[in-house]
GROMACS .gro file of C-alpha atoms in nm:
model
  513
    1MET     CA    1   0.883  -6.196  10.102
    2ARG     CA    2   1.097  -5.976   9.846
    3ILE     CA    3   1.092  -6.026   9.480
    4GLY     CA    4   1.499  -6.103   9.323
    5ILE     CA    5   1.459  -6.001   8.901
    6ASP     CA    6   1.797  -5.993   8.638
    7VAL     CA    7   1.757  -5.755   8.379
    8GLY     CA    8   2.031  -5.932   8.070
    9GLY     CA    9   2.062  -5.877   7.739
   10THR     CA   10   1.845  -6.243   7.642
   11ASN     CA   11   1.641  -6.313   7.922
   12THR     CA   12   1.475  -6.139   8.177
   13ASP     CA   13   1.452  -6.337   8.534
   14ALA     CA   14   1.263  -6.314   8.845
   15ALA     CA   15   1.297  -6.528   9.178
   16LEU     CA   16   1.019  -6.473   9.421
   17MET     CA   17   1.148  -6.560   9.817
   18ASP     CA   18   1.054  -6.626  10.105
   19GLY     CA   19   1.359  -6.537  10.372
   20MET     CA   20   1.632  -6.765  10.177
   21THR     CA   21   1.334  -7.011  10.013
   22VAL     CA   22   1.286  -6.997   9.619
   23LYS     CA   23   0.883  -6.986   9.655
   24GLY     CA   24   0.866  -6.947   9.253
   25ALA     CA   25   1.071  -6.843   8.940
   26CYS     CA   26   1.055  -6.749   8.594
   27LYS     CA   27   1.206  -6.601   8.310
   28THR     CA   28   1.084  -6.362   7.987
   29PRO     CA   29   1.257  -6.261   7.701
   30THR     CA   30   1.380  -5.913   7.760
   31THR     CA   31   1.243  -5.573   7.566
   32SER     CA   32   1.378  -5.282   7.464
   33ASP     CA   33   1.178  -5.047   7.729
   34VAL     CA   34   1.296  -5.265   8.048
   35SER     CA   35   1.013  -5.211   8.246
   36THR     CA   36   0.793  -5.429   7.959
   37GLY     CA   37   1.013  -5.669   8.027
   38ILE     CA   38   0.974  -5.650   8.418
   39SER     CA   39   0.635  -5.608   8.419
   40THR     CA   40   0.543  -5.964   8.209
   41VAL     CA   41   0.816  -6.169   8.428
   42LEU     CA   42   0.648  -6.013   8.748
   43LYS     CA   43   0.316  -6.119   8.651
   44LYS     CA   44   0.420  -6.430   8.588
   45VAL     CA   45   0.609  -6.498   8.889
   46LEU     CA   46   0.356  -6.330   9.188
   47SER     CA   47   0.036  -6.520   8.964
   48MET     CA   48   0.189  -6.935   8.960
   49THR     CA   49   0.319  -6.829   9.313
   50GLY     CA   50  -0.074  -6.671   9.402
   51VAL     CA   51   0.156  -6.413   9.593
   52SER     CA   52  -0.017  -6.126   9.646
   53VAL     CA   53   0.150  -5.773   9.596
   54SER     CA   54   0.070  -5.643   9.948
   55GLU     CA   55   0.247  -5.920  10.109
   56ILE     CA   56   0.602  -5.799   9.825
   57LYS     CA   57   0.923  -5.606  10.134
   58ALA     CA   58   1.149  -5.525   9.836
   59VAL     CA   59   1.213  -5.544   9.522
   60MET     CA   60   1.616  -5.594   9.364
   61ILE     CA   61   1.699  -5.537   9.021
   62GLY     CA   62   2.025  -5.637   8.829
   63THR     CA   63   2.098  -5.463   8.556
   64THR     CA   64   2.323  -5.492   8.254
   65HIS     CA   65   2.240  -5.094   8.072
   66PHE     CA   66   2.503  -4.953   8.221
   67THR     CA   67   2.755  -5.193   8.071
   68ASN     CA   68   2.581  -5.237   7.763
   69ALA     CA   69   2.494  -4.846   7.675
   70VAL     CA   70   2.968  -4.811   7.750
   71VAL     CA   71   3.038  -5.061   7.484
   72GLU     CA   72   2.778  -5.030   7.217
   73ARG     CA   73   2.854  -4.660   7.210
   74LYS     CA   74   2.474  -4.591   7.296
   75ARG     CA   75   2.247  -4.337   7.497
   76LEU     CA   76   2.583  -4.093   7.621
   77LEU     CA   77   2.597  -3.757   7.698
   78GLU     CA   78   2.900  -3.520   7.619
   79VAL     CA   79   3.122  -3.471   7.930
   80ALA     CA   80   3.328  -3.183   8.074
   81ALA     CA   81   3.608  -3.388   8.231
   82ILE     CA   82   3.810  -3.130   8.442
   83ARG     CA   83   4.118  -3.201   8.598
   84LEU     CA   84   4.230  -3.066   8.887
   85GLY     CA   85   4.636  -3.120   9.000
   86LEU     CA   86   4.867  -2.884   8.783
   87PRO     CA   87   5.137  -2.834   8.756
   88ALA     CA   88   5.182  -3.200   8.823
   89THR     CA   89   5.010  -3.476   8.604
   90LYS     CA   90   5.043  -3.285   8.277
   91GLY     CA   91   5.220  -3.555   8.096
   92LEU     CA   92   4.907  -3.729   8.019
   93PRO     CA   93   4.556  -3.513   7.899
   94PRO     CA   94   4.215  -3.731   8.059
   95MET     CA   95   4.105  -3.969   7.769
   96THR     CA   96   4.432  -4.065   7.684
   97ASP     CA   97   4.438  -4.388   7.666
   98TRP     CA   98   4.039  -4.434   7.537
   99PRO     CA   99   3.904  -4.611   7.223
  100GLY     CA  100   3.900  -4.313   6.957
  101ASP     CA  101   3.514  -4.374   6.899
  102LEU     CA  102   3.437  -4.400   7.222
  103ALA     CA  103   3.604  -4.049   7.305
  104THR     CA  104   3.489  -3.887   7.020
  105THR     CA  105   3.111  -3.984   7.143
  106LEU     CA  106   3.190  -3.823   7.510
  107GLY     CA  107   3.361  -3.431   7.296
  108ARG     CA  108   3.687  -3.435   7.408
  109HIS     CA  109   3.570  -3.160   7.708
  110ILE     CA  110   3.955  -3.186   7.873
  111PHE     CA  111   4.030  -2.868   8.121
  112MET     CA  112   4.312  -2.860   8.329
  113VAL     CA  113   4.324  -2.657   8.676
  114ARG     CA  114   4.606  -2.578   8.929
  115GLY     CA  115   4.535  -2.785   9.270
  116GLY     CA  116   4.482  -3.102   9.408
  117HIS     CA  117   4.722  -3.276   9.681
  118GLU     CA  118   5.008  -3.505   9.794
  119PHE     CA  119   4.885  -3.908   9.978
  120ASP     CA  120   4.979  -3.756  10.294
  121GLY     CA  121   4.694  -3.357  10.247
  122ARG     CA  122   4.995  -3.135  10.166
  123GLU     CA  123   4.865  -2.923   9.867
  124ILE     CA  124   5.048  -2.980   9.507
  125ALA     CA  125   4.878  -2.608   9.429
  126PRO     CA  126   4.597  -2.442   9.577
  127LEU     CA  127   4.256  -2.449   9.406
  128ASP     CA  128   4.294  -2.203   9.090
  129GLU     CA  129   3.905  -2.104   9.146
  130LYS     CA  130   3.942  -1.811   8.876
  131GLU     CA  131   3.963  -2.101   8.605
  132ILE     CA  132   3.684  -2.337   8.739
  133LEU     CA  133   3.427  -1.994   8.681
  134ARG     CA  134   3.587  -1.994   8.354
  135ILE     CA  135   3.484  -2.324   8.305
  136ALA     CA  136   3.154  -2.296   8.409
  137GLY     CA  137   3.129  -2.026   8.115
  138GLU     CA  138   3.211  -2.271   7.819
  139ILE     CA  139   2.995  -2.518   7.983
  140ARG     CA  140   2.732  -2.336   7.911
  141ALA     CA  141   2.871  -2.205   7.602
  142ARG     CA  142   2.904  -2.616   7.432
  143GLY     CA  143   2.615  -2.678   7.612
  144LEU     CA  144   2.702  -2.965   7.836
  145LYS     CA  145   2.524  -3.115   8.075
  146THR     CA  146   2.751  -3.338   8.279
  147ALA     CA  147   3.106  -3.313   8.421
  148SER     CA  148   3.306  -3.513   8.575
  149ILE     CA  149   3.537  -3.341   8.896
  150THR     CA  150   3.902  -3.550   8.923
  151SER     CA  151   4.113  -3.434   9.182
  152VAL     CA  152   4.490  -3.597   9.249
  153PHE     CA  153   4.507  -3.824   9.577
  154SER     CA  154   4.098  -3.700   9.627
  155PRO     CA  155   4.024  -4.008   9.862
  156VAL     CA  156   4.244  -3.851  10.088
  157THR     CA  157   4.128  -3.532  10.030
  158PRO     CA  158   3.842  -3.453   9.909
  159ILE     CA  159   3.804  -3.054  10.039
  160MET     CA  160   3.972  -2.963   9.647
  161GLU     CA  161   3.613  -3.153   9.449
  162GLN     CA  162   3.375  -3.020   9.658
  163ARG     CA  163   3.478  -2.647   9.660
  164ALA     CA  164   3.528  -2.659   9.255
  165ALA     CA  165   3.172  -2.845   9.223
  166GLU     CA  166   3.033  -2.589   9.466
  167ILE     CA  167   3.158  -2.350   9.224
  168LEU     CA  168   3.011  -2.509   8.905
  169LYS     CA  169   2.652  -2.568   9.048
  170ASN     CA  170   2.663  -2.176   9.132
  171GLU     CA  171   2.737  -2.093   8.781
  172VAL     CA  172   2.568  -2.349   8.578
  173PRO     CA  173   2.254  -2.475   8.863
  174ASP     CA  174   2.140  -2.764   8.653
  175LEU     CA  175   2.477  -2.937   8.541
  176SER     CA  176   2.492  -3.283   8.654
  177LEU     CA  177   2.818  -3.336   8.895
  178SER     CA  178   2.994  -3.681   8.919
  179LEU     CA  179   3.376  -3.673   9.153
  180SER     CA  180   3.577  -3.902   9.172
  181HIS     CA  181   3.611  -3.969   9.518
  182GLU     CA  182   3.282  -4.072   9.564
  183ILE     CA  183   3.292  -4.403   9.263
  184GLY     CA  184   3.674  -4.475   9.176
  185ARG     CA  185   3.928  -4.588   9.451
  186VAL     CA  186   4.316  -4.479   9.507
  187GLY     CA  187   4.483  -4.480   9.171
  188PHE     CA  188   4.427  -4.180   8.900
  189LEU     CA  189   4.392  -4.205   8.605
  190GLU     CA  190   4.187  -4.541   8.639
  191ARG     CA  191   3.942  -4.275   8.882
  192GLU     CA  192   4.004  -4.081   8.596
  193ASN     CA  193   3.819  -4.260   8.354
  194ALA     CA  194   3.538  -4.445   8.586
  195THR     CA  195   3.391  -4.091   8.718
  196ILE     CA  196   3.425  -3.964   8.321
  197MET     CA  197   3.250  -4.274   8.264
  198ASN     CA  198   2.957  -4.206   8.554
  199ALA     CA  199   2.916  -3.876   8.408
  200CYS     CA  200   2.794  -3.929   8.063
  201LEU     CA  201   2.564  -4.225   8.166
  202ALA     CA  202   2.380  -3.953   8.412
  203ASP     CA  203   2.131  -3.936   8.182
  204LEU     CA  204   2.026  -4.294   8.034
  205SER     CA  205   2.031  -4.417   8.492
  206SER     CA  206   1.784  -4.185   8.540
  207ARG     CA  207   1.607  -4.224   8.257
  208VAL     CA  208   1.632  -4.690   8.374
  209VAL     CA  209   1.567  -4.581   8.715
  210SER     CA  210   1.240  -4.435   8.590
  211SER     CA  211   1.138  -4.734   8.431
  212PHE     CA  212   1.206  -4.893   8.711
  213HIS     CA  213   0.948  -4.721   8.883
  214SER     CA  214   0.672  -4.731   8.651
  215ALA     CA  215   0.650  -5.105   8.612
  216LEU     CA  216   0.662  -5.135   8.988
  217LYS     CA  217   0.408  -4.939   9.009
  218GLU     CA  218   0.184  -5.050   8.699
  219LEU     CA  219   0.134  -5.359   8.910
  220SER     CA  220   0.081  -5.138   9.278
  221ILE     CA  221   0.387  -5.266   9.406
  222ASP     CA  222   0.481  -4.980   9.693
  223ALA     CA  223   0.736  -5.217   9.858
  224PRO     CA  224   1.131  -5.002   9.835
  225PHE     CA  225   1.320  -5.140   9.525
  226PHE     CA  226   1.746  -5.142   9.512
  227ILE     CA  227   1.969  -5.218   9.291
  228SER     CA  228   2.291  -5.460   9.268
  229GLN     CA  229   2.580  -5.309   9.207
  230ASN     CA  230   2.893  -5.499   9.110
  231ASP     CA  231   3.012  -5.631   9.454
  232GLY     CA  232   2.736  -5.811   9.509
  233THR     CA  233   2.549  -5.563   9.759
  234LEU     CA  234   2.295  -5.312   9.729
  235MET     CA  235   2.222  -4.952   9.623
  236THR     CA  236   1.879  -4.720   9.637
  237PRO     CA  237   1.784  -4.551   9.321
  238ASP     CA  238   1.859  -4.227   9.375
  239TYR     CA  239   2.228  -4.391   9.440
  240VAL     CA  240   2.154  -4.570   9.102
  241ALA     CA  241   2.073  -4.244   8.919
  242ARG     CA  242   2.396  -3.999   9.097
  243TYR     CA  243   2.660  -4.322   9.038
  244PRO     CA  244   2.527  -4.548   8.738
  245VAL     CA  245   2.891  -4.697   8.715
  246LEU     CA  246   2.874  -4.901   9.029
  247THR     CA  247   2.625  -5.167   8.823
  248PHE     CA  248   2.851  -5.241   8.583
  249ALA     CA  249   2.892  -5.614   8.587
  250SER     CA  250   2.707  -5.691   8.903
  251GLY     CA  251   2.554  -6.016   8.671
  252PRO     CA  252   2.796  -6.241   8.729
  253THR     CA  253   2.836  -6.112   9.112
  254ASN     CA  254   2.428  -6.213   9.122
  255SER     CA  255   2.511  -6.602   8.930
  256MET     CA  256   2.847  -6.640   9.232
  257ARG     CA  257   2.592  -6.480   9.528
  258GLY     CA  258   2.269  -6.669   9.470
  259ALA     CA  259   2.513  -7.016   9.346
  260ALA     CA  260   2.645  -6.981   9.682
  261LEU     CA  261   2.334  -7.002   9.887
  262LEU     CA  262   2.201  -7.240   9.670
  263ALA     CA  263   2.444  -7.501   9.693
  264GLY     CA  264   2.512  -7.407  10.116
  265GLU     CA  265   2.857  -7.359   9.993
  266SER     CA  266   3.072  -7.043  10.111
  267GLU     CA  267   3.421  -7.148   9.955
  268ALA     CA  268   3.410  -7.299   9.601
  269MET     CA  269   3.422  -7.230   9.285
  270VAL     CA  270   3.130  -7.146   8.995
  271VAL     CA  271   3.086  -7.128   8.688
  272ASP     CA  272   2.759  -6.964   8.512
  273ILE     CA  273   2.656  -7.033   8.163
  274GLY     CA  274   2.470  -6.879   7.955
  275GLY     CA  275   2.382  -6.885   7.631
  276THR     CA  276   2.679  -6.694   7.471
  277THR     CA  277   2.933  -6.741   7.759
  278SER     CA  278   3.065  -6.931   8.116
  279ASP     CA  279   3.184  -6.700   8.342
  280VAL     CA  280   3.413  -6.854   8.560
  281GLY     CA  281   3.461  -6.786   8.859
  282MET     CA  282   3.591  -6.805   9.318
  283LEU     CA  283   3.345  -6.765   9.598
  284MET     CA  284   3.551  -6.692   9.928
  285GLN     CA  285   3.285  -6.614  10.221
  286GLY     CA  286   3.019  -6.644   9.994
  287PHE     CA  287   3.095  -6.358   9.823
  288PRO     CA  288   3.287  -6.333   9.493
  289ARG     CA  289   3.701  -6.236   9.499
  290GLU     CA  290   3.734  -5.892   9.350
  291SER     CA  291   3.981  -5.889   9.091
  292ALA     CA  292   4.320  -5.742   9.171
  293VAL     CA  293   4.362  -5.577   8.814
  294ALA     CA  294   4.214  -5.270   8.758
  295VAL     CA  295   3.921  -5.363   8.457
  296ASP     CA  296   3.883  -5.291   8.082
  297ILE     CA  297   3.501  -5.121   8.034
  298GLY     CA  298   3.436  -5.100   7.637
  299GLY     CA  299   3.813  -5.064   7.610
  300VAL     CA  300   3.901  -4.823   7.908
  301ARG     CA  301   4.056  -4.945   8.242
  302THR     CA  302   3.893  -4.880   8.530
  303ASN     CA  303   3.991  -4.960   8.924
  304PHE     CA  304   3.602  -5.035   9.049
  305ARG     CA  305   3.514  -5.362   9.285
  306MET     CA  306   3.499  -5.604   9.024
  307PRO     CA  307   3.459  -5.988   9.027
  308ASP     CA  308   3.733  -6.171   8.910
  309VAL     CA  309   3.557  -6.360   8.710
  310LEU     CA  310   3.710  -6.589   8.344
  311ALA     CA  311   3.445  -6.575   8.058
  312ILE     CA  312   3.442  -6.840   7.767
  313GLY     CA  313   3.300  -6.855   7.453
  314LEU     CA  314   3.080  -7.193   7.544
  315GLY     CA  315   2.745  -7.154   7.596
  316GLY     CA  316   2.357  -7.281   7.549
  317GLY     CA  317   2.358  -7.247   7.198
  318THR     CA  318   2.780  -7.246   7.132
  319ILE     CA  319   2.841  -7.344   6.769
  320VAL     CA  320   2.959  -7.707   6.711
  321ARG     CA  321   3.289  -7.729   6.404
  322ASP     CA  322   3.533  -7.973   6.315
  323GLU     CA  323   3.333  -8.306   6.378
  324GLY     CA  324   3.358  -8.166   6.786
  325MET     CA  325   3.683  -8.092   6.848
  326ARG     CA  326   3.636  -7.707   6.792
  327ILE     CA  327   3.361  -7.534   6.994
  328GLY     CA  328   3.253  -7.200   6.963
  329PRO     CA  329   3.349  -6.910   7.037
  330ASP     CA  330   3.107  -6.752   6.840
  331SER     CA  331   2.674  -6.821   6.947
  332VAL     CA  332   2.362  -6.805   6.813
  333GLY     CA  333   2.262  -6.640   7.157
  334TYR     CA  334   1.865  -6.534   7.184
  335GLU     CA  335   1.771  -6.699   6.821
  336ILE     CA  336   1.890  -6.998   6.960
  337THR     CA  337   1.516  -7.158   6.956
  338SER     CA  338   1.511  -7.047   6.534
  339LYS     CA  339   1.885  -7.166   6.466
  340ALA     CA  340   1.999  -7.488   6.655
  341LEU     CA  341   1.900  -7.802   6.503
  342VAL     CA  342   1.633  -7.973   6.740
  343PHE     CA  343   1.406  -7.645   6.669
  344GLY     CA  344   1.474  -7.672   6.311
  345GLY     CA  345   1.724  -7.466   6.249
  346ASP     CA  346   2.051  -7.583   6.011
  347THR     CA  347   2.392  -7.450   6.276
  348LEU     CA  348   2.531  -7.751   6.493
  349THR     CA  349   2.504  -7.680   6.862
  350THR     CA  350   2.602  -7.745   7.203
  351THR     CA  351   2.184  -7.766   7.278
  352ASP     CA  352   2.238  -8.014   6.979
  353ILE     CA  353   2.522  -8.183   7.092
  354VAL     CA  354   2.323  -8.284   7.480
  355VAL     CA  355   1.988  -8.411   7.290
  356ALA     CA  356   2.170  -8.636   7.102
  357ALA     CA  357   2.382  -8.779   7.339
  358GLY     CA  358   2.044  -8.846   7.527
  359LEU     CA  359   2.138  -8.622   7.836
  360GLU     CA  360   1.855  -8.386   7.764
  361ASP     CA  361   1.481  -8.375   7.611
  362ILE     CA  362   1.485  -8.026   7.421
  363GLY     CA  363   1.332  -7.966   7.089
  364ASP     CA  364   1.263  -8.242   6.844
  365ARG     CA  365   1.509  -8.539   6.911
  366SER     CA  366   1.432  -8.667   6.577
  367ARG     CA  367   1.618  -8.390   6.358
  368VAL     CA  368   1.983  -8.483   6.593
  369ALA     CA  369   1.944  -8.853   6.541
  370HIS     CA  370   2.208  -8.850   6.206
  371ILE     CA  371   2.491  -8.637   6.430
  372PRO     CA  372   2.787  -8.913   6.380
  373ALA     CA  373   2.863  -9.064   6.758
  374ARG     CA  374   3.191  -8.975   6.734
  375THR     CA  375   3.116  -8.591   6.672
  376VAL     CA  376   2.894  -8.615   6.967
  377ASN     CA  377   3.145  -8.787   7.250
  378ASN     CA  378   3.416  -8.551   7.065
  379ALA     CA  379   3.200  -8.240   7.176
  380LEU     CA  380   3.116  -8.405   7.526
  381ASP     CA  381   3.508  -8.404   7.584
  382THR     CA  382   3.596  -8.080   7.450
  383MET     CA  383   3.315  -7.878   7.608
  384HIS     CA  384   3.383  -8.090   7.941
  385ARG     CA  385   3.739  -8.030   7.903
  386MET     CA  386   3.704  -7.616   7.800
  387VAL     CA  387   3.515  -7.618   8.147
  388ASP     CA  388   3.722  -7.787   8.347
  389GLU     CA  389   4.065  -7.593   8.242
  390ALA     CA  390   3.845  -7.226   8.332
  391VAL     CA  391   3.801  -7.389   8.684
  392ASP     CA  392   4.159  -7.499   8.705
  393ARG     CA  393   4.312  -7.100   8.568
  394MET     CA  394   4.116  -6.973   8.829
  395LYS     CA  395   4.166  -7.137   9.131
  396THR     CA  396   4.422  -7.032   9.360
  397SER     CA  397   4.557  -7.364   9.497
  398ALA     CA  398   4.649  -7.752   9.359
  399ASP     CA  399   4.350  -7.822   9.626
  400PRO     CA  400   4.017  -7.943   9.430
  401LEU     CA  401   3.746  -7.732   9.513
  402PRO     CA  402   3.357  -7.771   9.478
  403VAL     CA  403   3.222  -7.663   9.141
  404ILE     CA  404   2.797  -7.531   9.161
  405LEU     CA  405   2.698  -7.621   8.791
  406VAL     CA  406   2.428  -7.246   8.760
  407GLY     CA  407   2.278  -7.060   8.463
  408GLY     CA  408   2.061  -7.206   8.130
  409GLY     CA  409   2.318  -7.334   8.015
  410SER     CA  410   2.415  -7.566   8.326
  411ILE     CA  411   2.269  -7.898   8.118
  412LEU     CA  412   2.619  -7.848   7.917
  413ILE     CA  413   2.804  -8.064   8.179
  414SER     CA  414   2.694  -8.391   8.253
  415ARG     CA  415   3.001  -8.561   8.388
  416ASP     CA  416   3.245  -8.512   8.707
  417LEU     CA  417   3.528  -8.268   8.623
  418PRO     CA  418   3.893  -8.394   8.796
  419SER     CA  419   3.954  -8.022   8.961
  420ALA     CA  420   3.645  -8.063   9.149
  421SER     CA  421   3.656  -8.273   9.449
  422LYS     CA  422   3.284  -8.218   9.350
  423VAL     CA  423   2.999  -8.097   9.077
  424ILE     CA  424   2.686  -7.920   9.221
  425ARG     CA  425   2.371  -7.883   9.029
  426PRO     CA  426   2.178  -7.704   9.238
  427GLU     CA  427   1.754  -7.685   9.190
  428ASN     CA  428   1.656  -7.335   9.061
  429ALA     CA  429   2.038  -7.334   8.881
  430SER     CA  430   1.907  -7.157   8.601
  431VAL     CA  431   1.795  -6.854   8.790
  432ALA     CA  432   2.068  -6.777   9.083
  433ASN     CA  433   2.136  -6.462   8.889
  434ALA     CA  434   1.765  -6.378   9.052
  435ILE     CA  435   1.853  -6.523   9.329
  436GLY     CA  436   2.147  -6.351   9.393
  437ALA     CA  437   1.962  -6.064   9.374
  438ALA     CA  438   1.708  -6.110   9.590
  439ILE     CA  439   1.942  -6.275   9.914
  440ALA     CA  440   2.203  -5.968   9.796
  441GLN     CA  441   2.318  -5.705  10.120
  442VAL     CA  442   2.451  -5.369  10.131
  443GLY     CA  443   2.753  -5.267  10.176
  444GLY     CA  444   3.009  -4.977  10.288
  445GLU     CA  445   3.382  -5.007  10.179
  446VAL     CA  446   3.693  -4.800  10.281
  447ASP     CA  447   4.002  -4.821  10.047
  448ARG     CA  448   4.243  -4.508  10.178
  449ILE     CA  449   4.629  -4.401  10.220
  450PHE     CA  450   4.677  -4.388  10.629
  451SER     CA  451   4.987  -4.216  10.780
  452LEU     CA  452   5.131  -4.486  11.033
  453GLU     CA  453   5.303  -4.261  11.206
  454GLY     CA  454   5.306  -4.134  11.616
  455THR     CA  455   5.020  -4.380  11.602
  456SER     CA  456   4.978  -4.755  11.546
  457ARG     CA  457   4.832  -5.051  11.289
  458ASP     CA  458   4.525  -5.134  11.540
  459VAL     CA  459   4.387  -4.811  11.590
  460VAL     CA  460   4.437  -4.725  11.232
  461LEU     CA  461   4.293  -5.019  11.133
  462SER     CA  462   3.959  -5.068  11.383
  463ALA     CA  463   3.918  -4.688  11.257
  464ALA     CA  464   3.863  -4.823  10.914
  465LYS     CA  465   3.656  -5.076  10.998
  466ALA     CA  466   3.439  -4.837  11.194
  467GLU     CA  467   3.391  -4.615  10.910
  468ALA     CA  468   3.323  -4.935  10.659
  469ALA     CA  469   3.051  -5.026  10.922
  470GLU     CA  470   2.885  -4.720  10.927
  471ARG     CA  471   2.927  -4.643  10.583
  472SER     CA  472   2.702  -4.979  10.511
  473THR     CA  473   2.472  -4.909  10.778
  474ASN     CA  474   2.408  -4.511  10.601
  475ALA     CA  475   2.324  -4.706  10.265
  476GLY     CA  476   2.020  -4.892  10.483
  477ALA     CA  477   2.210  -5.211  10.653
  478ASP     CA  478   2.079  -5.318  10.959
  479PRO     CA  479   2.324  -5.204  11.185
  480GLN     CA  480   2.283  -5.533  11.454
  481SER     CA  481   2.393  -5.731  11.117
  482VAL     CA  482   2.728  -5.532  10.965
  483LYS     CA  483   3.042  -5.757  10.952
  484ILE     CA  484   3.378  -5.720  10.854
  485VAL     CA  485   3.395  -5.917  10.530
  486ASP     CA  486   3.731  -5.842  10.407
  487ILE     CA  487   4.034  -5.652  10.469
  488GLU     CA  488   4.337  -5.603  10.236
  489GLU     CA  489   4.678  -5.383  10.345
  490VAL     CA  490   4.948  -5.324  10.143
  491PRO     CA  491   5.256  -5.144  10.238
  492LEU     CA  492   5.349  -4.771  10.023
  493ALA     CA  493   5.742  -4.892  10.044
  494TYR     CA  494   5.875  -4.557   9.820
  495LEU     CA  495   5.590  -4.347  10.038
  496PRO     CA  496   5.768  -4.137  10.311
  497GLY     CA  497   5.619  -4.189  10.721
  498SER     CA  498   5.532  -4.557  10.659
  499ALA     CA  499   5.225  -4.512  10.515
  500THR     CA  500   5.007  -4.805  10.456
  501ARG     CA  501   4.678  -4.821  10.180
  502ILE     CA  502   4.408  -4.967  10.352
  503ARG     CA  503   4.130  -5.171  10.215
  504VAL     CA  504   3.821  -5.299  10.425
  505LYS     CA  505   3.454  -5.407  10.340
  506ALA     CA  506   3.181  -5.452  10.559
  507VAL     CA  507   2.794  -5.583  10.484
  508GLY     CA  508   2.489  -5.567  10.636
  509ASP     CA  509   2.157  -5.722  10.617
  510LEU     CA  510   1.869  -5.506  10.484
  511VAL     CA  511   1.679  -5.335  10.655
  512MET     CA  512   1.323  -5.458  10.600
  513GLY     CA  513   1.077  -5.092  10.656
   0.00000   0.00000   0.00000
């Protein structure tokens, strides 16, 4: 038995699973201190299923805390952003293209040092250790608590980042450090951005993890808990405290993984309709297709393993205008229970439309009896057209695919879609995100540039696969269950020595201890 929890901006959802069967699921409003909302939803799901605390073997939590903190510019630490790469990389200092308000919040403490490597491991310049010692003094003088270290091509050769970290730790023992080779992929500026972001969340991450701990402790649940990351796999709490950025966008990923299980489809399109937006993505082998382009978080380009998701302004609280011809993109959000017509408010929302059409029974139907039939029909046409166009945009071929509808707002879609081979509305669709968290697996990834000189492609590929599988096992996967789910090869034409960038991802089931 395990429990999946998804802490969203509006609701905290929980699902109790016995193997792959949903025993019970429920929702409760998210609270500002997080742990109260988690405790409430846990009590609710345990009492409705009658399961005792001792039967729970693991708890999986998905959270949007860290993304929201960056987007809202709240609860962030000032960061010493250290780059090892001079004399190269001088033209674009760290945080060059960041939004001004975010860079100012983080303090613009920028340090550039000699060092770095070429893609094949040759040094650009030896590491300037004296300069690192001087920076340690500056960090102490400025009272900074966290630093990021980024060296050129560190995913190939991390030794300079490790040496710089060692010097800083000796000089400033309580400094929190984020090293880029542990966080981002090949792609220098995006990796550096991700590392600086990770550093600024150091304080918040330990607070959020301890609030999760206390919520479980309050209910005497002593099963291990895990937090879902953005590629649909799990991390231990210690790992999250060190790498909070890896949780960015775990919500849509959890919903898509949950949708795959509920509908029994591994190749399909998923439309997750919430209160404010709909996320549309594609499932491949039961996992979301990953984005191939740099992902923008709070105005900053990063190169995380993000699901390729299109968000459109259509949700259960979206405002309807122009006799149903125009919908959104603005929404009444979590205020739907006071602002929508069926709840006694004065704003016409998509939920009012489906009630007026007789498709759902929510709130007081008499309050929408006056809406003209033409407006209702126009609005239904517009909603279906919006979803159909979004599905079409996200498909990789013209062939129709199954479309799985999940999320609390999935009631908005009541007809077939031209772009779909079939439309599936699974049971428990409104808590697909919590179910996705509960069934998450443990992953390991390798993303590096390999030189094929003096060796063969097969040798390099099998080494990369073995390393990805080993990382998955180290992160807590059962070695028997580990399988390779994604391989990407990009020959790099402009580099000598027939270099190839290889990315391999392995996943396995969590060892239940």
